mmCIF file of C-alpha atoms in Angstrom:
data_model
loop_
_atom_site.group_PDB
_atom_site.id
_atom_site.type_symbol
_atom_site.label_atom_id
_atom_site.label_comp_id
_atom_site.label_asym_id
_atom_site.label_seq_id
_atom_site.Cartn_x
_atom_site.Cartn_y
_atom_site.Cartn_z
ATOM 1 C CA MET F 1 -4.558 -4.435 -24.830
ATOM 2 C CA PRO F 2 -6.410 -7.935 -23.702
ATOM 3 C CA THR F 3 -9.284 -8.326 -23.088
ATOM 4 C CA SER F 4 -8.766 -10.853 -20.570
ATOM 5 C CA TYR F 5 -5.276 -10.326 -18.841
ATOM 6 C CA GLN F 6 -5.144 -14.226 -18.705
ATOM 7 C CA ASN F 7 -1.879 -14.417 -17.237
ATOM 8 C CA ILE F 8 -0.234 -12.392 -14.194
ATOM 9 C CA ALA F 9 2.710 -12.244 -12.623
ATOM 10 C CA VAL F 10 2.776 -11.287 -9.046
ATOM 11 C CA LEU F 11 5.799 -9.887 -7.853
ATOM 12 C CA GLY F 12 6.675 -9.679 -3.939
ATOM 13 C CA GLY F 13 6.267 -13.335 -1.836
ATOM 14 C CA GLY F 14 5.002 -12.087 1.184
ATOM 15 C CA SER F 15 1.835 -11.621 1.946
ATOM 16 C CA TRP F 16 -0.056 -9.042 0.128
ATOM 17 C CA GLY F 17 1.848 -11.226 -2.739
ATOM 18 C CA THR F 18 0.356 -14.145 -2.069
ATOM 19 C CA ALA F 19 -2.814 -13.380 -1.146
ATOM 20 C CA LEU F 20 -3.319 -11.483 -3.778
ATOM 21 C CA ALA F 21 -1.828 -14.540 -6.132
ATOM 22 C CA LEU F 22 -4.797 -15.999 -4.413
ATOM 23 C CA ALA F 23 -7.161 -14.068 -5.203
ATOM 24 C CA ALA F 24 -6.382 -13.391 -9.145
ATOM 25 C CA CYS F 25 -6.054 -17.465 -9.634
ATOM 26 C CA ARG F 26 -9.852 -17.612 -8.058
ATOM 27 C CA ALA F 27 -10.464 -15.271 -11.150
ATOM 28 C CA GLY F 28 -9.920 -17.646 -13.012
ATOM 29 C CA ARG F 29 -6.193 -16.090 -14.185
ATOM 30 C CA GLU F 30 -3.768 -18.220 -15.405
ATOM 31 C CA VAL F 31 -0.771 -16.961 -11.848
ATOM 32 C CA THR F 32 3.016 -17.023 -11.435
ATOM 33 C CA GLN F 33 4.582 -15.402 -8.075
ATOM 34 C CA TRP F 34 8.442 -14.663 -8.110
ATOM 35 C CA ALA F 35 9.822 -14.499 -4.491
ATOM 36 C CA ARG F 36 13.548 -13.627 -3.350
ATOM 37 C CA ASP F 37 13.650 -16.607 -1.662
ATOM 38 C CA GLU F 38 14.099 -20.123 -3.135
ATOM 39 C CA GLN F 39 11.983 -20.822 -0.434
ATOM 40 C CA THR F 40 8.783 -19.959 -0.033
ATOM 41 C CA ALA F 41 8.533 -20.608 -4.382
ATOM 42 C CA LYS F 42 9.249 -23.609 -3.729
ATOM 43 C CA ALA F 43 6.663 -23.736 -1.011
ATOM 44 C CA ILE F 44 4.105 -22.178 -3.341
ATOM 45 C CA ASN F 45 4.522 -24.917 -5.569
ATOM 46 C CA ASP F 46 4.731 -27.955 -3.161
ATOM 47 C CA ASP F 47 2.942 -27.649 -0.703
ATOM 48 C CA HIS F 48 0.412 -24.832 -1.665
ATOM 49 C CA ALA F 49 1.006 -22.204 1.624
ATOM 50 C CA ASN F 50 3.766 -19.994 2.377
ATOM 51 C CA PRO F 51 4.534 -20.673 5.682
ATOM 52 C CA ARG F 52 7.151 -17.555 6.415
ATOM 53 C CA TYR F 53 4.232 -14.599 5.724
ATOM 54 C CA LEU F 54 0.505 -16.922 6.239
ATOM 55 C CA PRO F 55 0.986 -19.180 8.661
ATOM 56 C CA GLY F 56 -1.561 -21.794 9.343
ATOM 57 C CA ILE F 57 -2.820 -20.576 5.954
ATOM 58 C CA THR F 58 -3.183 -23.366 2.731
ATOM 59 C CA TRP F 59 -4.712 -23.244 -0.196
ATOM 60 C CA SER F 60 -5.494 -25.731 -3.582
ATOM 61 C CA GLU F 61 -5.941 -23.297 -6.699
ATOM 62 C CA ASN F 62 -2.581 -23.317 -8.673
ATOM 63 C CA ILE F 63 -0.673 -20.369 -8.178
ATOM 64 C CA THR F 64 3.574 -20.943 -10.045
ATOM 65 C CA GLY F 65 5.955 -20.300 -7.334
ATOM 66 C CA THR F 66 9.400 -19.107 -9.173
ATOM 67 C CA SER F 67 12.970 -17.360 -8.038
ATOM 68 C CA ASP F 68 13.460 -16.291 -11.139
ATOM 69 C CA LEU F 69 12.501 -12.916 -12.174
ATOM 70 C CA ALA F 70 12.140 -13.233 -16.190
ATOM 71 C CA GLN F 71 10.344 -16.145 -15.865
ATOM 72 C CA ALA F 72 8.264 -14.830 -13.950
ATOM 73 C CA VAL F 73 6.957 -11.625 -16.429
ATOM 74 C CA SER F 74 8.129 -13.943 -19.287
ATOM 75 C CA ARG F 75 4.197 -14.708 -19.855
ATOM 76 C CA ALA F 76 2.684 -12.277 -18.317
ATOM 77 C CA ASP F 77 -0.616 -9.567 -19.554
ATOM 78 C CA ALA F 78 -0.665 -7.681 -16.348
ATOM 79 C CA ILE F 79 2.412 -7.269 -13.558
ATOM 80 C CA LEU F 80 1.281 -6.714 -9.864
ATOM 81 C CA LEU F 81 4.463 -5.327 -8.084
ATOM 82 C CA VAL F 82 4.197 -6.167 -4.177
ATOM 83 C CA THR F 83 7.215 -5.481 -3.367
ATOM 84 C CA PRO F 84 7.958 -2.459 -0.374
ATOM 85 C CA ALA F 85 7.691 0.903 -2.029
ATOM 86 C CA GLN F 86 11.046 1.636 -1.319
ATOM 87 C CA THR F 87 11.816 -0.721 -3.818
ATOM 88 C CA THR F 88 10.329 0.298 -6.227
ATOM 89 C CA ALA F 89 12.919 2.063 -8.319
ATOM 90 C CA GLN F 90 15.463 -1.261 -7.706
ATOM 91 C CA MET F 91 13.027 -3.408 -8.911
ATOM 92 C CA MET F 92 11.779 -1.008 -11.813
ATOM 93 C CA ASP F 93 15.779 -1.434 -12.668
ATOM 94 C CA ALA F 94 15.997 -5.711 -13.127
ATOM 95 C CA LEU F 95 12.408 -5.685 -15.093
ATOM 96 C CA ARG F 96 13.484 -2.292 -17.798
ATOM 97 C CA PRO F 97 15.093 -5.078 -19.990
ATOM 98 C CA LEU F 98 12.018 -7.823 -19.031
ATOM 99 C CA VAL F 99 8.895 -6.345 -19.970
ATOM 100 C CA LYS F 100 6.679 -5.811 -22.507
ATOM 101 C CA THR F 101 5.326 -1.991 -24.676
ATOM 102 C CA GLY F 102 2.371 -1.957 -23.001
ATOM 103 C CA THR F 103 2.443 -4.231 -20.122
ATOM 104 C CA PRO F 104 -0.219 -2.808 -16.759
ATOM 105 C CA LEU F 105 2.737 -2.611 -13.955
ATOM 106 C CA VAL F 106 -0.421 -2.665 -10.658
ATOM 107 C CA LEU F 107 1.159 -0.662 -7.213
ATOM 108 C CA CYS F 108 0.875 -3.236 -4.787
ATOM 109 C CA ALA F 109 2.411 -1.101 -2.029
ATOM 110 C CA LYS F 110 1.353 2.355 -0.309
ATOM 111 C CA GLY F 111 4.380 4.731 0.386
ATOM 112 C CA ILE F 112 6.016 7.199 -1.002
ATOM 113 C CA GLU F 113 9.502 7.800 -2.083
ATOM 114 C CA ALA F 114 11.961 8.509 0.345
ATOM 115 C CA ASN F 115 14.498 10.361 -0.471
ATOM 116 C CA THR F 116 12.750 12.211 -3.500
ATOM 117 C CA GLY F 117 8.240 12.268 -2.431
ATOM 118 C CA ARG F 118 7.753 10.941 -5.551
ATOM 119 C CA ARG F 119 4.176 8.973 -5.659
ATOM 120 C CA LEU F 120 5.778 5.365 -7.154
ATOM 121 C CA SER F 121 3.358 5.534 -10.508
ATOM 122 C CA GLU F 122 6.143 8.717 -11.176
ATOM 123 C CA VAL F 123 9.205 6.698 -10.472
ATOM 124 C CA VAL F 124 7.482 3.366 -12.411
ATOM 125 C CA ASP F 125 7.051 6.588 -16.011
ATOM 126 C CA GLU F 126 10.364 7.551 -15.136
ATOM 127 C CA LEU F 127 12.119 4.448 -15.085
ATOM 128 C CA LEU F 128 10.196 1.956 -17.112
ATOM 129 C CA PRO F 129 8.030 4.013 -19.499
ATOM 130 C CA GLN F 130 7.402 0.576 -21.311
ATOM 131 C CA ALA F 131 5.077 -0.479 -18.758
ATOM 132 C CA ILE F 132 1.706 1.512 -17.981
ATOM 133 C CA ALA F 133 1.602 2.448 -14.804
ATOM 134 C CA CYS F 134 -1.540 1.704 -12.847
ATOM 135 C CA ALA F 135 -2.094 1.037 -8.864
ATOM 136 C CA LEU F 136 -4.146 -1.285 -6.354
ATOM 137 C CA SER F 137 -5.429 -0.760 -2.824
ATOM 138 C CA GLY F 138 -8.390 -0.118 -0.625
ATOM 139 C CA PRO F 139 -9.104 -1.970 3.003
ATOM 140 C CA SER F 140 -7.792 -4.772 2.619
ATOM 141 C CA PHE F 141 -6.147 -7.120 4.663
ATOM 142 C CA ALA F 142 -3.538 -10.807 3.444
ATOM 143 C CA ALA F 143 -5.363 -12.994 5.555
ATOM 144 C CA ASP F 144 -8.920 -12.049 4.929
ATOM 145 C CA VAL F 145 -8.094 -11.947 0.631
ATOM 146 C CA ALA F 146 -5.795 -14.657 1.636
ATOM 147 C CA LYS F 147 -8.435 -17.252 2.965
ATOM 148 C CA GLY F 148 -11.553 -15.865 0.834
ATOM 149 C CA LEU F 149 -13.637 -13.174 2.713
ATOM 150 C CA PRO F 150 -15.357 -10.701 1.449
ATOM 151 C CA THR F 151 -13.234 -7.744 0.203
ATOM 152 C CA ALA F 152 -13.361 -4.729 -1.988
ATOM 153 C CA VAL F 153 -10.286 -2.541 -3.603
ATOM 154 C CA THR F 154 -9.950 0.658 -6.000
ATOM 155 C CA ILE F 155 -7.886 -0.116 -9.115
ATOM 156 C CA ALA F 156 -6.941 3.046 -10.836
ATOM 157 C CA SER F 157 -4.556 3.881 -14.469
ATOM 158 C CA ARG F 158 -4.676 7.152 -16.294
ATOM 159 C CA ASN F 159 -6.172 4.497 -19.060
ATOM 160 C CA ALA F 160 -9.091 4.291 -17.862
ATOM 161 C CA PRO F 161 -10.086 1.133 -20.433
ATOM 162 C CA VAL F 162 -7.419 -0.723 -18.920
ATOM 163 C CA ALA F 163 -8.313 0.180 -15.382
ATOM 164 C CA ASP F 164 -11.848 -1.728 -16.120
ATOM 165 C CA GLN F 165 -10.033 -4.152 -17.555
ATOM 166 C CA LEU F 166 -7.716 -5.211 -14.642
ATOM 167 C CA SER F 167 -11.129 -4.855 -12.398
ATOM 168 C CA LYS F 168 -12.974 -7.467 -14.061
ATOM 169 C CA ALA F 169 -9.625 -9.703 -14.638
ATOM 170 C CA LEU F 170 -9.314 -9.432 -11.147
ATOM 171 C CA ALA F 171 -12.603 -9.825 -10.201
ATOM 172 C CA SER F 172 -14.362 -12.857 -8.186
ATOM 173 C CA ALA F 173 -16.991 -14.046 -5.852
ATOM 174 C CA SER F 174 -14.788 -12.611 -3.289
ATOM 175 C CA PHE F 175 -12.854 -9.405 -4.094
ATOM 176 C CA ARG F 176 -14.192 -6.839 -6.040
ATOM 177 C CA PRO F 177 -12.820 -3.962 -7.750
ATOM 178 C CA TYR F 178 -13.677 -0.777 -8.267
ATOM 179 C CA ALA F 179 -12.055 0.649 -11.474
ATOM 180 C CA THR F 180 -10.580 4.984 -11.795
ATOM 181 C CA ASP F 181 -8.418 7.162 -13.742
ATOM 182 C CA ASP F 182 -7.956 9.001 -10.865
ATOM 183 C CA LEU F 183 -4.321 7.766 -10.100
ATOM 184 C CA ILE F 184 -2.836 10.000 -7.582
ATOM 185 C CA GLY F 185 -6.192 9.799 -5.741
ATOM 186 C CA VAL F 186 -5.732 6.754 -4.959
ATOM 187 C CA GLU F 187 -1.498 7.388 -4.245
ATOM 188 C CA VAL F 188 -2.180 9.320 -2.177
ATOM 189 C CA GLY F 189 -4.565 8.037 -0.397
ATOM 190 C CA GLY F 190 -2.557 4.728 0.068
ATOM 191 C CA ALA F 191 0.510 6.148 1.052
ATOM 192 C CA LEU F 192 -0.817 8.866 3.572
ATOM 193 C CA LYS F 193 -3.389 6.566 6.010
ATOM 194 C CA ASN F 194 -0.208 4.892 7.235
ATOM 195 C CA VAL F 195 1.520 7.830 8.347
ATOM 196 C CA LEU F 196 -2.065 8.542 9.964
ATOM 197 C CA ALA F 197 -2.492 5.128 10.999
ATOM 198 C CA ILE F 198 0.669 5.391 13.423
ATOM 199 C CA ALA F 199 -0.622 7.638 14.810
ATOM 200 C CA CYS F 200 -3.692 6.641 15.916
ATOM 201 C CA GLY F 201 -1.772 2.918 17.279
ATOM 202 C CA ALA F 202 0.467 5.151 19.125
ATOM 203 C CA ALA F 203 -2.884 6.571 21.411
ATOM 204 C CA VAL F 204 -4.290 3.830 21.738
ATOM 205 C CA GLY F 205 -1.092 2.829 22.814
ATOM 206 C CA TYR F 206 -0.097 5.170 24.824
ATOM 207 C CA GLY F 207 -3.696 4.868 26.177
ATOM 208 C CA LEU F 208 -5.967 7.165 25.463
ATOM 209 C CA GLY F 209 -8.681 5.992 24.642
ATOM 210 C CA ALA F 210 -10.931 5.579 21.986
ATOM 211 C CA SER F 211 -12.904 8.680 21.592
ATOM 212 C CA ALA F 212 -9.155 10.317 21.316
ATOM 213 C CA GLN F 213 -7.925 7.222 17.977
ATOM 214 C CA ALA F 214 -11.237 8.544 16.322
ATOM 215 C CA ALA F 215 -9.851 12.547 16.665
ATOM 216 C CA LEU F 216 -7.160 11.547 15.617
ATOM 217 C CA THR F 217 -9.146 9.231 12.242
ATOM 218 C CA ALA F 218 -11.457 11.728 10.931
ATOM 219 C CA ARG F 219 -8.868 14.985 11.780
ATOM 220 C CA GLY F 220 -6.143 12.756 10.303
ATOM 221 C CA PHE F 221 -8.853 11.694 7.488
ATOM 222 C CA ALA F 222 -9.361 16.276 6.736
ATOM 223 C CA GLU F 223 -4.846 16.389 6.225
ATOM 224 C CA LEU F 224 -5.137 13.247 3.955
ATOM 225 C CA SER F 225 -7.783 15.145 2.197
ATOM 226 C CA ARG F 226 -5.712 18.504 1.923
ATOM 227 C CA LEU F 227 -3.093 17.544 0.200
ATOM 228 C CA GLY F 228 -4.955 14.238 -1.520
ATOM 229 C CA ALA F 229 -6.404 17.806 -3.125
ATOM 230 C CA ALA F 230 -3.370 20.201 -3.230
ATOM 231 C CA LEU F 231 -1.627 17.374 -5.362
ATOM 232 C CA GLY F 232 -4.764 16.952 -7.889
ATOM 233 C CA ALA F 233 -6.769 14.334 -6.523
ATOM 234 C CA ARG F 234 -10.379 13.944 -7.077
ATOM 235 C CA LYS F 235 -13.081 14.596 -3.332
ATOM 236 C CA GLU F 236 -14.520 11.079 -4.623
ATOM 237 C CA THR F 237 -11.932 9.562 -4.647
ATOM 238 C CA LEU F 238 -10.526 10.110 -0.882
ATOM 239 C CA THR F 239 -14.171 9.315 0.364
ATOM 240 C CA GLY F 240 -13.581 5.975 -1.023
ATOM 241 C CA LEU F 241 -12.620 2.484 -0.855
ATOM 242 C CA SER F 242 -8.814 3.593 -1.352
ATOM 243 C CA GLY F 243 -8.194 6.870 0.623
ATOM 244 C CA LEU F 244 -11.668 6.406 3.472
ATOM 245 C CA GLY F 245 -12.208 3.345 3.708
ATOM 246 C CA ASP F 246 -8.354 2.314 4.185
ATOM 247 C CA LEU F 247 -7.811 5.003 7.233
ATOM 248 C CA VAL F 248 -10.561 3.615 9.130
ATOM 249 C CA LEU F 249 -9.363 -0.039 8.795
ATOM 250 C CA THR F 250 -5.634 0.893 9.120
ATOM 251 C CA CYS F 251 -6.763 2.856 12.118
ATOM 252 C CA SER F 252 -8.464 0.240 13.658
ATOM 253 C CA SER F 253 -6.932 -2.471 13.624
ATOM 254 C CA GLU F 254 -3.664 -4.637 15.029
ATOM 255 C CA GLN F 255 -3.140 -6.296 11.565
ATOM 256 C CA SER F 256 -2.576 -3.111 10.024
ATOM 257 C CA ARG F 257 1.672 -2.763 10.236
ATOM 258 C CA ASN F 258 1.581 0.662 10.684
ATOM 259 C CA PHE F 259 -1.243 0.809 13.306
ATOM 260 C CA ALA F 260 1.387 -1.428 15.039
ATOM 261 C CA PHE F 261 4.433 0.121 14.317
ATOM 262 C CA GLY F 262 2.161 2.519 16.825
ATOM 263 C CA LEU F 263 1.131 1.349 19.282
ATOM 264 C CA ALA F 264 4.368 -0.445 20.689
ATOM 265 C CA LEU F 265 5.575 3.664 19.934
ATOM 266 C CA GLY F 266 2.537 4.039 22.485
ATOM 267 C CA ARG F 267 3.925 1.659 25.299
ATOM 268 C CA GLY F 268 7.167 2.921 24.739
ATOM 269 C CA GLN F 269 9.589 1.084 22.424
ATOM 270 C CA ALA F 270 11.946 2.393 20.547
ATOM 271 C CA PRO F 271 11.495 4.225 17.247
ATOM 272 C CA ASP F 272 14.756 2.870 15.908
ATOM 273 C CA SER F 273 14.466 -0.237 17.250
ATOM 274 C CA LEU F 274 11.143 0.103 14.896
ATOM 275 C CA VAL F 275 13.036 0.341 12.141
ATOM 276 C CA ALA F 276 16.298 -1.729 12.576
ATOM 277 C CA PRO F 277 17.040 -4.464 10.035
ATOM 278 C CA GLY F 278 14.465 -7.759 10.338
ATOM 279 C CA GLN F 279 11.512 -5.994 11.727
ATOM 280 C CA LYS F 280 7.969 -5.671 9.724
ATOM 281 C CA LEU F 281 8.250 -3.462 7.606
ATOM 282 C CA ALA F 282 5.669 -0.237 8.254
ATOM 283 C CA GLU F 283 5.710 2.284 4.889
ATOM 284 C CA GLY F 284 4.278 5.427 7.193
ATOM 285 C CA ALA F 285 7.453 5.842 9.074
ATOM 286 C CA HIS F 286 8.704 6.074 5.475
ATOM 287 C CA SER F 287 6.783 7.995 4.053
ATOM 288 C CA ALA F 288 5.691 10.462 7.649
ATOM 289 C CA ARG F 289 8.434 12.884 6.658
ATOM 290 C CA ILE F 290 7.963 13.010 2.766
ATOM 291 C CA ALA F 291 4.783 13.554 3.744
ATOM 292 C CA VAL F 292 4.895 16.788 5.871
ATOM 293 C CA ALA F 293 7.403 18.072 2.900
ATOM 294 C CA LEU F 294 4.819 17.986 0.587
ATOM 295 C CA ALA F 295 2.452 19.598 2.579
ATOM 296 C CA ASP F 296 5.104 22.467 3.051
ATOM 297 C CA LYS F 297 6.093 22.772 -0.084
ATOM 298 C CA TYR F 298 2.026 23.085 -0.777
ATOM 299 C CA GLY F 299 1.053 25.267 1.862
ATOM 300 C CA VAL F 300 -1.287 22.836 3.999
ATOM 301 C CA ASP F 301 -1.172 22.012 7.476
ATOM 302 C CA MET F 302 -0.839 18.173 8.456
ATOM 303 C CA PRO F 303 -0.732 18.197 12.959
ATOM 304 C CA ILE F 304 -1.422 14.869 12.924
ATOM 305 C CA ALA F 305 1.451 13.943 10.080
ATOM 306 C CA ALA F 306 3.953 16.451 11.797
ATOM 307 C CA ALA F 307 4.276 14.637 15.162
ATOM 308 C CA VAL F 308 3.994 11.426 13.787
ATOM 309 C CA ALA F 309 7.233 12.044 11.719
ATOM 310 C CA GLN F 310 9.079 13.572 15.035
ATOM 311 C CA VAL F 311 7.670 11.545 17.017
ATOM 312 C CA VAL F 312 9.157 8.477 14.887
ATOM 313 C CA ALA F 313 12.599 10.523 14.042
ATOM 314 C CA GLY F 314 13.107 10.620 17.929
ATOM 315 C CA GLU F 315 13.115 14.387 18.099
ATOM 316 C CA LEU F 316 9.515 14.323 20.061
ATOM 317 C CA SER F 317 7.732 12.508 22.360
ATOM 318 C CA ILE F 318 4.217 10.993 22.399
ATOM 319 C CA GLU F 319 3.339 13.428 25.760
ATOM 320 C CA LYS F 320 4.467 16.831 23.750
ATOM 321 C CA ALA F 321 3.434 15.552 20.311
ATOM 322 C CA LEU F 322 -0.084 15.232 22.744
ATOM 323 C CA SER F 323 0.447 18.462 23.239
ATOM 324 C CA ASP F 324 1.221 20.628 21.304
ATOM 325 C CA LEU F 325 -2.036 18.572 19.538
ATOM 326 C CA MET F 326 -4.417 19.719 21.466
ATOM 327 C CA THR F 327 -3.021 23.248 22.360
ATOM 328 C CA ARG F 328 -2.434 25.091 18.730
ATOM 329 C CA PRO F 329 -5.657 27.314 17.811
ATOM 330 C CA LEU F 330 -8.921 26.382 17.507
ATOM 331 C CA LYS F 331 -10.995 26.489 13.876
ATOM 332 C CA ARG F 332 -14.050 25.553 12.328
ATOM 333 C CA GLU F 333 -14.096 22.098 11.784
ATOM 334 C CA ALA F 334 -13.923 22.430 8.268
ATOM 335 C CA HIS F 335 -10.769 23.912 7.443
#
């Protein structure tokens, strides 16, 4: 196993992919960033910018951009996969003949495969078994990371030494990764916080006030914790950066695509118009229904997530969802 992971491939030409490429550069790594769009790769090489996804931000770091997937991973000691969660299986098919045995593949999107309910690491395990499935998550906005603002995240792998070495390889004065072997906890926290951020955004958009927003965040965390525990996540992971930390950030800022999605719902925009092609991706819209299905499977009560799933599907109005949540049978807070 490499002790430094010197050569990093970042797969994804969007804002988060570019931000992580910059973070790896600042940690002293040699970085190749793959983008589907040739113009994005050209802008990264020629202009040290990604105007389509990070307008107004330029950098001095040297990232090699390419739209050739084989070129991107040919020398990679580790791969950061920063493509949408629902395209993970497709990406595994493309990477299968290209990835060397024992290469860490770090999942940087946050979601659950909508048509199967698999965590993304399970998709990697099945379709790209020669790779070591890892995940990166935590309270981090792409623009902040790209600008070099202080950020802390969690990197998870079932192989603890791999998580430790990846954390060292990506650490810099502005980017602090913590390592864990609780891959389930990191993935569950990252996926479920997106669903709950939609609820908080909808509350704000509907004019329900800061108290409702805080209540949804706190009770949403209770739901996340219950399902996480049922799936095998550790409590300390869910209360850490990739769970509670990410939830608080995502449930409180319009920089979050999921919060902004909920905000638009609360202001009266139709759900189907928000998931139409060309709209900014909100992973929580895909993860909500499968999260509820998992909750049902494990006997976990998740009323907020269930309400989000129904509102996103156009089956329930925000007014009715609020009424249902506020008139549920009372219970002790620990439950």
